[in-house]
Protein backbone atom coordinates (compact mmCIF):
# COMPACT_ATOMS: atom_id res chain seq x y z
CA UNK A 1 0.00 0.00 0.00
CA UNK A 2 1.32 3.52 -0.83
CA UNK A 3 2.11 5.84 2.09
CA UNK A 4 -0.49 8.35 0.95
CA UNK A 5 -3.14 5.62 1.03
CA UNK A 6 -2.03 4.60 4.54
CA UNK A 7 -2.30 8.25 5.65
CA UNK A 8 -5.74 8.52 4.06
CA UNK A 9 -6.96 5.43 5.96
CA UNK A 10 -5.38 6.66 9.22
CA UNK A 11 -7.28 9.92 8.90
CA UNK A 12 -10.66 8.23 8.40
CA UNK A 13 -13.33 8.42 11.05
CA UNK A 14 -14.24 4.72 11.15
CA UNK A 15 -17.61 3.41 12.40
CA UNK A 16 -17.58 2.10 16.01
CA UNK A 17 -18.12 -1.46 14.75
CA UNK A 18 -14.58 -1.51 13.38
CA UNK A 19 -12.20 -2.83 15.99
CA UNK A 20 -8.67 -1.57 16.71
CA UNK A 21 -6.05 -3.23 14.47
CA UNK A 22 -8.71 -4.49 12.08
CA UNK A 23 -7.58 -4.24 8.46
CA UNK A 24 -9.44 -1.45 6.67
CA UNK A 25 -8.17 -2.46 3.19
CA UNK A 26 -9.46 -6.00 3.85
CA UNK A 27 -12.91 -4.73 4.79
CA UNK A 28 -12.90 -2.48 1.74
CA UNK A 29 -11.93 -5.37 -0.53
CA UNK A 30 -14.78 -7.43 0.95
CA UNK A 31 -17.09 -4.46 0.21
CA UNK A 32 -17.96 -4.18 3.87
CA UNK A 33 -16.44 -0.70 4.17
CA UNK A 34 -16.73 1.84 1.38
CA UNK A 35 -13.62 3.57 0.06
CA UNK A 36 -14.37 6.37 2.52
CA UNK A 37 -14.51 3.95 5.43
CA UNK A 38 -18.30 3.95 5.81
CA UNK A 39 -20.69 1.07 6.46
CA UNK A 40 -23.97 0.94 4.61
CA UNK A 41 -27.06 -0.76 6.00
CA UNK A 42 -26.39 -4.10 4.27
CA UNK A 43 -22.73 -4.31 5.13
CA UNK A 44 -23.41 -3.33 8.75
CA UNK A 45 -25.79 -6.30 8.98
CA UNK A 46 -23.29 -8.62 7.26
CA UNK A 47 -20.51 -7.55 9.63
CA UNK A 48 -22.77 -8.06 12.64
CA UNK A 49 -23.57 -11.58 11.46
CA UNK A 50 -19.93 -12.51 10.89
CA UNK A 51 -18.91 -11.07 14.29
CA UNK A 52 -21.65 -13.13 15.87
CA UNK A 53 -20.21 -16.31 14.40
CA UNK A 54 -16.64 -15.29 15.23
CA UNK A 55 -17.79 -14.93 18.86
CA UNK A 56 -18.92 -18.56 18.80
CA UNK A 57 -15.67 -19.72 17.22
CA UNK A 58 -13.21 -17.70 19.35
CA UNK A 59 -13.47 -19.85 22.52
CA UNK A 60 -13.21 -23.02 20.41
CA UNK A 61 -10.08 -21.69 18.74
CA UNK A 62 -8.59 -20.73 22.11
CA UNK A 63 -9.33 -24.21 23.41
CA UNK A 64 -7.63 -25.78 20.41
CA UNK A 65 -4.69 -23.37 20.68
CA UNK A 66 -4.12 -24.43 24.28
CA UNK A 67 -3.56 -28.02 23.15
CA UNK A 68 -2.34 -27.75 19.57
CA UNK A 69 0.71 -25.69 18.62
CA UNK A 70 -0.37 -24.92 15.07
CA UNK A 71 -4.10 -25.53 14.59
CA UNK A 72 -5.81 -25.80 11.22
CA UNK A 73 -9.33 -24.54 10.49
CA UNK A 74 -10.99 -25.63 7.25
CA UNK A 75 -13.97 -23.61 5.98
CA UNK A 76 -16.10 -25.56 3.51
CA UNK A 77 -18.16 -23.83 0.82
CA UNK A 78 -16.20 -20.69 1.67
CA UNK A 79 -17.84 -18.48 -0.97
CA UNK A 80 -16.31 -14.99 -0.67
CA UNK A 81 -14.75 -16.09 2.62
CA UNK A 82 -16.10 -13.29 4.80
CA UNK A 83 -15.88 -15.58 7.80
CA UNK A 84 -12.36 -16.89 7.10
CA UNK A 85 -10.92 -13.43 6.43
CA UNK A 86 -12.50 -11.72 9.40
CA UNK A 87 -11.60 -14.62 11.67
CA UNK A 88 -7.98 -14.50 10.53
CA UNK A 89 -7.81 -10.72 10.81
CA UNK A 90 -9.29 -10.62 14.32
CA UNK A 91 -7.94 -13.77 15.92
CA UNK A 92 -4.96 -15.19 14.04
CA UNK A 93 -3.16 -12.25 12.43
CA UNK A 94 -1.38 -11.24 15.62
CA UNK A 95 -0.28 -14.83 16.34
CA UNK A 96 2.45 -16.69 14.53
CA UNK A 97 0.44 -19.92 14.38
CA UNK A 98 -2.90 -21.13 13.04
CA UNK A 99 -3.95 -21.82 9.46
CA UNK A 100 -7.22 -21.17 7.67
CA UNK A 101 -8.00 -23.15 4.51
CA UNK A 102 -11.05 -22.25 2.40
CA UNK A 103 -12.58 -24.96 0.20
CA UNK A 104 -14.72 -23.76 -2.68
CA UNK A 105 -15.91 -25.17 -6.03
CA UNK A 106 -16.13 -21.79 -7.78
CA UNK A 107 -12.73 -21.11 -9.33
CA UNK A 108 -13.34 -17.35 -9.62
CA UNK A 109 -13.99 -17.04 -5.88
CA UNK A 110 -10.94 -19.14 -5.06
CA UNK A 111 -8.73 -16.91 -7.23
CA UNK A 112 -10.11 -13.72 -5.72
CA UNK A 113 -9.66 -14.98 -2.18
CA UNK A 114 -6.11 -16.13 -2.89
CA UNK A 115 -5.25 -12.70 -4.30
CA UNK A 116 -6.81 -10.94 -1.31
CA UNK A 117 -4.98 -13.13 1.21
CA UNK A 118 -1.73 -12.32 -0.58
CA UNK A 119 -2.48 -8.58 -0.70
CA UNK A 120 -3.21 -8.62 3.05
CA UNK A 121 -0.07 -10.70 3.75
CA UNK A 122 -2.22 -13.33 5.47
CA UNK A 123 0.44 -15.97 4.94
CA UNK A 124 -1.28 -18.73 6.88
CA UNK A 125 -4.44 -18.50 4.83
CA UNK A 126 -4.99 -20.62 1.69
CA UNK A 127 -7.81 -21.46 -0.70
CA UNK A 128 -8.28 -24.62 -2.69
CA UNK A 129 -10.45 -25.18 -5.71
CA UNK A 130 -12.01 -28.45 -4.58
CA UNK A 131 -15.37 -29.86 -3.62
CA UNK A 132 -15.77 -30.84 0.02
CA UNK A 133 -15.76 -34.50 -1.01
CA UNK A 134 -12.55 -34.06 -3.02
CA UNK A 135 -10.86 -32.26 -0.12
CA UNK A 136 -11.34 -35.34 2.03
CA UNK A 137 -8.81 -37.29 -0.02
CA UNK A 138 -6.68 -34.43 -1.38
CA UNK A 139 -3.03 -34.65 -0.34
CA UNK A 140 -2.92 -30.83 -0.18
CA UNK A 141 -5.05 -30.93 2.99
CA UNK A 142 -3.45 -31.92 6.31
CA UNK A 143 -4.29 -35.36 7.67
CA UNK A 144 -5.51 -33.79 10.90
CA UNK A 145 -7.75 -30.72 11.00
CA UNK A 146 -8.78 -29.06 14.26
CA UNK A 147 -11.86 -27.01 13.40
CA UNK A 148 -14.30 -27.47 10.51
CA UNK A 149 -16.77 -24.76 9.55
CA UNK A 150 -19.47 -24.96 6.87
CA UNK A 151 -21.89 -22.05 6.52
CA UNK A 152 -24.75 -22.54 4.16
CA UNK A 153 -22.69 -25.02 2.20
CA UNK A 154 -25.23 -26.08 -0.42
CA UNK A 155 -27.38 -29.19 -0.15
CA UNK A 156 -25.31 -32.27 0.78
CA UNK A 157 -22.03 -30.31 1.11
CA UNK A 158 -22.78 -30.01 4.84
CA UNK A 159 -22.97 -33.82 5.03
CA UNK A 160 -19.64 -34.07 3.24
CA UNK A 161 -18.22 -31.51 5.68
CA UNK A 162 -19.33 -33.74 8.59
CA UNK A 163 -17.65 -36.77 6.96
CA UNK A 164 -14.56 -34.62 6.43
CA UNK A 165 -14.55 -33.59 10.11
CA UNK A 166 -14.95 -37.19 11.30
CA UNK A 167 -12.19 -38.41 8.95
CA UNK A 168 -9.82 -35.58 9.94
CA UNK A 169 -10.55 -36.08 13.65
CA UNK A 170 -11.70 -32.50 14.05
CA UNK A 171 -11.97 -31.27 17.61
CA UNK A 172 -14.84 -28.96 16.68
CA UNK A 173 -17.35 -28.59 13.87
CA UNK A 174 -19.41 -25.43 13.40
CA UNK A 175 -22.20 -25.99 10.90
CA UNK A 176 -24.99 -23.76 9.62
CA UNK A 177 -26.75 -26.08 7.19
CA UNK A 178 -28.31 -24.90 3.96
CA UNK A 179 -31.43 -26.58 2.60
CA UNK A 180 -30.83 -30.27 1.91
CA UNK A 181 -33.13 -31.72 -0.71
CA UNK A 182 -32.00 -35.34 -0.69
CA UNK A 183 -33.94 -36.59 2.34
CA UNK A 184 -37.15 -34.81 1.29
CA UNK A 185 -36.82 -36.38 -2.16
CA UNK A 186 -36.66 -39.92 -0.73
CA UNK A 187 -39.58 -39.15 1.63
CA UNK A 188 -41.55 -37.94 -1.39
CA UNK A 189 -40.83 -41.16 -3.27
CA UNK A 190 -42.25 -43.26 -0.44
CA UNK A 191 -45.13 -40.95 0.47
CA UNK A 192 -48.00 -43.17 -0.70
CA UNK A 193 -46.56 -46.12 1.20
CA UNK A 194 -46.14 -44.02 4.36
CA UNK A 195 -49.66 -42.57 4.10
CA UNK A 196 -51.15 -46.04 4.04
CA UNK A 197 -49.14 -47.27 7.00
CA UNK A 198 -48.84 -44.46 9.57
CA UNK A 199 -50.77 -41.35 10.56
CA UNK A 200 -47.39 -39.76 11.38
CA UNK A 201 -46.97 -39.33 7.62
CA UNK A 202 -49.35 -36.35 8.00
CA UNK A 203 -46.24 -34.56 9.26
CA UNK A 204 -44.90 -34.45 5.71
CA UNK A 205 -47.97 -35.00 3.48
CA UNK A 206 -48.16 -31.51 1.96
CA UNK A 207 -45.27 -30.62 -0.38
CA UNK A 208 -44.10 -27.64 1.68
CA UNK A 209 -44.12 -29.85 4.78
CA UNK A 210 -42.16 -32.54 2.92
CA UNK A 211 -39.47 -29.98 2.20
CA UNK A 212 -39.36 -28.47 5.70
CA UNK A 213 -39.77 -31.74 7.56
CA UNK A 214 -37.17 -33.37 5.30
CA UNK A 215 -34.77 -30.58 6.18
CA UNK A 216 -35.49 -31.01 9.89
CA UNK A 217 -35.05 -34.80 9.75
CA UNK A 218 -31.75 -34.24 7.93
CA UNK A 219 -30.40 -32.08 10.75
CA UNK A 220 -31.62 -34.56 13.37
CA UNK A 221 -29.81 -37.38 11.54
CA UNK A 222 -26.66 -35.24 11.33
CA UNK A 223 -26.72 -34.68 15.09
CA UNK A 224 -27.20 -38.39 15.80
CA UNK A 225 -24.38 -39.22 13.39
CA UNK A 226 -22.06 -36.83 15.22
CA UNK A 227 -23.03 -38.23 18.63
CA UNK A 228 -22.52 -41.76 17.37
CA UNK A 229 -18.97 -40.73 16.41
CA UNK A 230 -18.13 -39.36 19.85
CA UNK A 231 -19.15 -35.72 19.54
CA UNK A 232 -21.16 -33.68 21.99
CA UNK A 233 -23.69 -31.67 20.02
CA UNK A 234 -25.29 -28.30 20.73
CA UNK A 235 -28.02 -27.02 18.46
CA UNK A 236 -28.94 -23.38 18.67
CA UNK A 237 -30.09 -20.47 16.57
CA UNK A 238 -27.69 -18.20 14.77
CA UNK A 239 -29.38 -15.03 15.97
CA UNK A 240 -28.77 -12.05 13.76
CA UNK A 241 -28.64 -14.11 10.58
CA UNK A 242 -31.85 -12.41 9.46
CA UNK A 243 -31.11 -12.54 5.76
CA UNK A 244 -31.57 -16.29 5.71
CA UNK A 245 -34.32 -18.64 6.77
CA UNK A 246 -31.64 -21.22 7.46
CA UNK A 247 -30.19 -20.20 10.77
CA UNK A 248 -29.76 -23.42 12.71
CA UNK A 249 -26.30 -23.58 14.23
CA UNK A 250 -24.88 -27.01 15.05
CA UNK A 251 -21.72 -27.04 17.17
CA UNK A 252 -20.04 -30.38 17.71
CA UNK A 253 -17.21 -30.97 20.17
CA UNK A 254 -15.24 -34.19 20.08
CA UNK A 255 -15.39 -35.75 23.55
CA UNK A 256 -14.44 -39.28 22.49
CA UNK A 257 -17.67 -40.80 23.82
CA UNK A 258 -19.41 -42.52 20.91
CA UNK A 259 -23.09 -42.94 21.83
CA UNK A 260 -24.48 -46.35 20.98
CA UNK A 261 -28.03 -45.07 21.60
CA UNK A 262 -27.52 -42.35 18.95
CA UNK A 263 -26.46 -45.01 16.45
CA UNK A 264 -29.55 -47.06 17.32
CA UNK A 265 -31.93 -44.09 17.02
CA UNK A 266 -30.40 -43.04 13.73
CA UNK A 267 -31.15 -46.53 12.36
CA UNK A 268 -34.72 -46.45 13.72
CA UNK A 269 -35.44 -43.02 12.23
CA UNK A 270 -34.06 -44.10 8.85
CA UNK A 271 -36.40 -47.10 8.94
CA UNK A 272 -39.46 -45.15 10.17
CA UNK A 273 -39.17 -42.66 7.31
CA UNK A 274 -38.18 -45.15 4.58
CA UNK A 275 -34.76 -43.56 4.35
CA UNK A 276 -32.61 -46.70 4.53
CA UNK A 277 -31.15 -45.94 1.09
CA UNK A 278 -29.45 -42.91 2.72
CA UNK A 279 -27.91 -44.92 5.52
CA UNK A 280 -24.30 -44.40 4.37
CA UNK A 281 -24.86 -40.63 4.16
CA UNK A 282 -25.45 -40.46 7.93
CA UNK A 283 -23.04 -43.21 9.05
C1 LIG B 1 -24.48 -20.04 0.00
S1 LIG B 1 -22.78 -19.92 -0.33
C2 LIG B 1 -22.15 -19.63 1.29
C3 LIG B 1 -20.81 -18.94 1.28
C4 LIG B 1 -20.21 -18.65 2.64
N1 LIG B 1 -19.96 -19.85 3.39
C5 LIG B 1 -21.08 -17.70 3.42
O1 LIG B 1 -21.79 -18.15 4.33
O2 LIG B 1 -21.07 -16.50 3.11
C6 LIG B 1 -22.34 -21.61 -0.62
C7 LIG B 1 -20.97 -21.77 -1.27
O3 LIG B 1 -20.63 -23.16 -1.27
C8 LIG B 1 -20.05 -23.50 -2.51
N2 LIG B 1 -20.28 -24.95 -2.67
C9 LIG B 1 -21.45 -25.58 -2.96
N3 LIG B 1 -21.29 -26.92 -2.98
C10 LIG B 1 -20.00 -27.14 -2.67
C11 LIG B 1 -19.22 -28.33 -2.53
N4 LIG B 1 -19.76 -29.54 -2.70
N5 LIG B 1 -17.92 -28.20 -2.22
C12 LIG B 1 -17.35 -26.97 -2.03
N6 LIG B 1 -18.04 -25.82 -2.16
C13 LIG B 1 -19.35 -25.90 -2.46
C14 LIG B 1 -20.77 -22.62 -3.52
O4 LIG B 1 -20.02 -22.43 -4.69
C15 LIG B 1 -20.95 -21.33 -2.72
O5 LIG B 1 -19.87 -20.44 -2.90
Coordinates of C-alpha atoms and ligand atoms in Angstrom, one line a residue:
X1 CA 0.0 0.0 0.0
X2 CA 1.3 3.5 -0.8
X3 CA 2.1 5.8 2.1
X4 CA -0.5 8.3 0.9
X5 CA -3.1 5.6 1.0
X6 CA -2.0 4.6 4.5
X7 CA -2.3 8.2 5.6
X8 CA -5.7 8.5 4.1
X9 CA -7.0 5.4 6.0
X10 CA -5.4 6.7 9.2
X11 CA -7.3 9.9 8.9
X12 CA -10.7 8.2 8.4
X13 CA -13.3 8.4 11.1
X14 CA -14.2 4.7 11.2
X15 CA -17.6 3.4 12.4
X16 CA -17.6 2.1 16.0
X17 CA -18.1 -1.5 14.8
X18 CA -14.6 -1.5 13.4
X19 CA -12.2 -2.8 16.0
X20 CA -8.7 -1.6 16.7
X21 CA -6.0 -3.2 14.5
X22 CA -8.7 -4.5 12.1
X23 CA -7.6 -4.2 8.5
X24 CA -9.4 -1.4 6.7
X25 CA -8.2 -2.5 3.2
X26 CA -9.5 -6.0 3.9
X27 CA -12.9 -4.7 4.8
X28 CA -12.9 -2.5 1.7
X29 CA -11.9 -5.4 -0.5
X30 CA -14.8 -7.4 1.0
X31 CA -17.1 -4.5 0.2
X32 CA -18.0 -4.2 3.9
X33 CA -16.4 -0.7 4.2
X34 CA -16.7 1.8 1.4
X35 CA -13.6 3.6 0.1
X36 CA -14.4 6.4 2.5
X37 CA -14.5 3.9 5.4
X38 CA -18.3 4.0 5.8
X39 CA -20.7 1.1 6.5
X40 CA -24.0 0.9 4.6
X41 CA -27.1 -0.8 6.0
X42 CA -26.4 -4.1 4.3
X43 CA -22.7 -4.3 5.1
X44 CA -23.4 -3.3 8.8
X45 CA -25.8 -6.3 9.0
X46 CA -23.3 -8.6 7.3
X47 CA -20.5 -7.6 9.6
X48 CA -22.8 -8.1 12.6
X49 CA -23.6 -11.6 11.5
X50 CA -19.9 -12.5 10.9
X51 CA -18.9 -11.1 14.3
X52 CA -21.6 -13.1 15.9
X53 CA -20.2 -16.3 14.4
X54 CA -16.6 -15.3 15.2
X55 CA -17.8 -14.9 18.9
X56 CA -18.9 -18.6 18.8
X57 CA -15.7 -19.7 17.2
X58 CA -13.2 -17.7 19.3
X59 CA -13.5 -19.8 22.5
X60 CA -13.2 -23.0 20.4
X61 CA -10.1 -21.7 18.7
X62 CA -8.6 -20.7 22.1
X63 CA -9.3 -24.2 23.4
X64 CA -7.6 -25.8 20.4
X65 CA -4.7 -23.4 20.7
X66 CA -4.1 -24.4 24.3
X67 CA -3.6 -28.0 23.2
X68 CA -2.3 -27.7 19.6
X69 CA 0.7 -25.7 18.6
X70 CA -0.4 -24.9 15.1
X71 CA -4.1 -25.5 14.6
X72 CA -5.8 -25.8 11.2
X73 CA -9.3 -24.5 10.5
X74 CA -11.0 -25.6 7.2
X75 CA -14.0 -23.6 6.0
X76 CA -16.1 -25.6 3.5
X77 CA -18.2 -23.8 0.8
X78 CA -16.2 -20.7 1.7
X79 CA -17.8 -18.5 -1.0
X80 CA -16.3 -15.0 -0.7
X81 CA -14.7 -16.1 2.6
X82 CA -16.1 -13.3 4.8
X83 CA -15.9 -15.6 7.8
X84 CA -12.4 -16.9 7.1
X85 CA -10.9 -13.4 6.4
X86 CA -12.5 -11.7 9.4
X87 CA -11.6 -14.6 11.7
X88 CA -8.0 -14.5 10.5
X89 CA -7.8 -10.7 10.8
X90 CA -9.3 -10.6 14.3
X91 CA -7.9 -13.8 15.9
X92 CA -5.0 -15.2 14.0
X93 CA -3.2 -12.2 12.4
X94 CA -1.4 -11.2 15.6
X95 CA -0.3 -14.8 16.3
X96 CA 2.5 -16.7 14.5
X97 CA 0.4 -19.9 14.4
X98 CA -2.9 -21.1 13.0
X99 CA -3.9 -21.8 9.5
X100 CA -7.2 -21.2 7.7
X101 CA -8.0 -23.1 4.5
X102 CA -11.1 -22.3 2.4
X103 CA -12.6 -25.0 0.2
X104 CA -14.7 -23.8 -2.7
X105 CA -15.9 -25.2 -6.0
X106 CA -16.1 -21.8 -7.8
X107 CA -12.7 -21.1 -9.3
X108 CA -13.3 -17.4 -9.6
X109 CA -14.0 -17.0 -5.9
X110 CA -10.9 -19.1 -5.1
X111 CA -8.7 -16.9 -7.2
X112 CA -10.1 -13.7 -5.7
X113 CA -9.7 -15.0 -2.2
X114 CA -6.1 -16.1 -2.9
X115 CA -5.2 -12.7 -4.3
X116 CA -6.8 -10.9 -1.3
X117 CA -5.0 -13.1 1.2
X118 CA -1.7 -12.3 -0.6
X119 CA -2.5 -8.6 -0.7
X120 CA -3.2 -8.6 3.1
X121 CA -0.1 -10.7 3.7
X122 CA -2.2 -13.3 5.5
X123 CA 0.4 -16.0 4.9
X124 CA -1.3 -18.7 6.9
X125 CA -4.4 -18.5 4.8
X126 CA -5.0 -20.6 1.7
X127 CA -7.8 -21.5 -0.7
X128 CA -8.3 -24.6 -2.7
X129 CA -10.5 -25.2 -5.7
X130 CA -12.0 -28.5 -4.6
X131 CA -15.4 -29.9 -3.6
X132 CA -15.8 -30.8 0.0
X133 CA -15.8 -34.5 -1.0
X134 CA -12.5 -34.1 -3.0
X135 CA -10.9 -32.3 -0.1
X136 CA -11.3 -35.3 2.0
X137 CA -8.8 -37.3 0.0
X138 CA -6.7 -34.4 -1.4
X139 CA -3.0 -34.6 -0.3
X140 CA -2.9 -30.8 -0.2
X141 CA -5.1 -30.9 3.0
X142 CA -3.4 -31.9 6.3
X143 CA -4.3 -35.4 7.7
X144 CA -5.5 -33.8 10.9
X145 CA -7.8 -30.7 11.0
X146 CA -8.8 -29.1 14.3
X147 CA -11.9 -27.0 13.4
X148 CA -14.3 -27.5 10.5
X149 CA -16.8 -24.8 9.6
X150 CA -19.5 -25.0 6.9
X151 CA -21.9 -22.0 6.5
X152 CA -24.8 -22.5 4.2
X153 CA -22.7 -25.0 2.2
X154 CA -25.2 -26.1 -0.4
X155 CA -27.4 -29.2 -0.2
X156 CA -25.3 -32.3 0.8
X157 CA -22.0 -30.3 1.1
X158 CA -22.8 -30.0 4.8
X159 CA -23.0 -33.8 5.0
X160 CA -19.6 -34.1 3.2
X161 CA -18.2 -31.5 5.7
X162 CA -19.3 -33.7 8.6
X163 CA -17.6 -36.8 7.0
X164 CA -14.6 -34.6 6.4
X165 CA -14.5 -33.6 10.1
X166 CA -15.0 -37.2 11.3
X167 CA -12.2 -38.4 8.9
X168 CA -9.8 -35.6 9.9
X169 CA -10.5 -36.1 13.7
X170 CA -11.7 -32.5 14.0
X171 CA -12.0 -31.3 17.6
X172 CA -14.8 -29.0 16.7
X173 CA -17.3 -28.6 13.9
X174 CA -19.4 -25.4 13.4
X175 CA -22.2 -26.0 10.9
X176 CA -25.0 -23.8 9.6
X177 CA -26.7 -26.1 7.2
X178 CA -28.3 -24.9 4.0
X179 CA -31.4 -26.6 2.6
X180 CA -30.8 -30.3 1.9
X181 CA -33.1 -31.7 -0.7
X182 CA -32.0 -35.3 -0.7
X183 CA -33.9 -36.6 2.3
X184 CA -37.2 -34.8 1.3
X185 CA -36.8 -36.4 -2.2
X186 CA -36.7 -39.9 -0.7
X187 CA -39.6 -39.2 1.6
X188 CA -41.6 -37.9 -1.4
X189 CA -40.8 -41.2 -3.3
X190 CA -42.3 -43.3 -0.4
X191 CA -45.1 -40.9 0.5
X192 CA -48.0 -43.2 -0.7
X193 CA -46.6 -46.1 1.2
X194 CA -46.1 -44.0 4.4
X195 CA -49.7 -42.6 4.1
X196 CA -51.2 -46.0 4.0
X197 CA -49.1 -47.3 7.0
X198 CA -48.8 -44.5 9.6
X199 CA -50.8 -41.4 10.6
X200 CA -47.4 -39.8 11.4
X201 CA -47.0 -39.3 7.6
X202 CA -49.3 -36.4 8.0
X203 CA -46.2 -34.6 9.3
X204 CA -44.9 -34.5 5.7
X205 CA -48.0 -35.0 3.5
X206 CA -48.2 -31.5 2.0
X207 CA -45.3 -30.6 -0.4
X208 CA -44.1 -27.6 1.7
X209 CA -44.1 -29.9 4.8
X210 CA -42.2 -32.5 2.9
X211 CA -39.5 -30.0 2.2
X212 CA -39.4 -28.5 5.7
X213 CA -39.8 -31.7 7.6
X214 CA -37.2 -33.4 5.3
X215 CA -34.8 -30.6 6.2
X216 CA -35.5 -31.0 9.9
X217 CA -35.0 -34.8 9.7
X218 CA -31.7 -34.2 7.9
X219 CA -30.4 -32.1 10.7
X220 CA -31.6 -34.6 13.4
X221 CA -29.8 -37.4 11.5
X222 CA -26.7 -35.2 11.3
X223 CA -26.7 -34.7 15.1
X224 CA -27.2 -38.4 15.8
X225 CA -24.4 -39.2 13.4
X226 CA -22.1 -36.8 15.2
X227 CA -23.0 -38.2 18.6
X228 CA -22.5 -41.8 17.4
X229 CA -19.0 -40.7 16.4
X230 CA -18.1 -39.4 19.9
X231 CA -19.1 -35.7 19.5
X232 CA -21.2 -33.7 22.0
X233 CA -23.7 -31.7 20.0
X234 CA -25.3 -28.3 20.7
X235 CA -28.0 -27.0 18.5
X236 CA -28.9 -23.4 18.7
X237 CA -30.1 -20.5 16.6
X238 CA -27.7 -18.2 14.8
X239 CA -29.4 -15.0 16.0
X240 CA -28.8 -12.0 13.8
X241 CA -28.6 -14.1 10.6
X242 CA -31.9 -12.4 9.5
X243 CA -31.1 -12.5 5.8
X244 CA -31.6 -16.3 5.7
X245 CA -34.3 -18.6 6.8
X246 CA -31.6 -21.2 7.5
X247 CA -30.2 -20.2 10.8
X248 CA -29.8 -23.4 12.7
X249 CA -26.3 -23.6 14.2
X250 CA -24.9 -27.0 15.1
X251 CA -21.7 -27.0 17.2
X252 CA -20.0 -30.4 17.7
X253 CA -17.2 -31.0 20.2
X254 CA -15.2 -34.2 20.1
X255 CA -15.4 -35.8 23.6
X256 CA -14.4 -39.3 22.5
X257 CA -17.7 -40.8 23.8
X258 CA -19.4 -42.5 20.9
X259 CA -23.1 -42.9 21.8
X260 CA -24.5 -46.3 21.0
X261 CA -28.0 -45.1 21.6
X262 CA -27.5 -42.4 18.9
X263 CA -26.5 -45.0 16.5
X264 CA -29.6 -47.1 17.3
X265 CA -31.9 -44.1 17.0
X266 CA -30.4 -43.0 13.7
X267 CA -31.2 -46.5 12.4
X268 CA -34.7 -46.4 13.7
X269 CA -35.4 -43.0 12.2
X270 CA -34.1 -44.1 8.8
X271 CA -36.4 -47.1 8.9
X272 CA -39.5 -45.1 10.2
X273 CA -39.2 -42.7 7.3
X274 CA -38.2 -45.2 4.6
X275 CA -34.8 -43.6 4.3
X276 CA -32.6 -46.7 4.5
X277 CA -31.1 -45.9 1.1
X278 CA -29.4 -42.9 2.7
X279 CA -27.9 -44.9 5.5
X280 CA -24.3 -44.4 4.4
X281 CA -24.9 -40.6 4.2
X282 CA -25.5 -40.5 7.9
X283 CA -23.0 -43.2 9.0
Ligands
LIG1 C1 -24.5 -20.0 0.0 S1 -22.8 -19.9 -0.3 C2 -22.1 -19.6 1.3 C3 -20.8 -18.9 1.3 C4 -20.2 -18.6 2.6 N1 -20.0 -19.9 3.4 C5 -21.1 -17.7 3.4 O1 -21.8 -18.2 4.3 O2 -21.1 -16.5 3.1 C6 -22.3 -21.6 -0.6 C7 -21.0 -21.8 -1.3 O3 -20.6 -23.2 -1.3 C8 -20.1 -23.5 -2.5 N2 -20.3 -25.0 -2.7 C9 -21.4 -25.6 -3.0 N3 -21.3 -26.9 -3.0 C10 -20.0 -27.1 -2.7 C11 -19.2 -28.3 -2.5 N4 -19.8 -29.5 -2.7 N5 -17.9 -28.2 -2.2 C12 -17.4 -27.0 -2.0 N6 -18.0 -25.8 -2.2 C13 -19.3 -25.9 -2.5 C14 -20.8 -22.6 -3.5 O4 -20.0 -22.4 -4.7 C15 -20.9 -21.3 -2.7 O5 -19.9 -20.4 -2.9

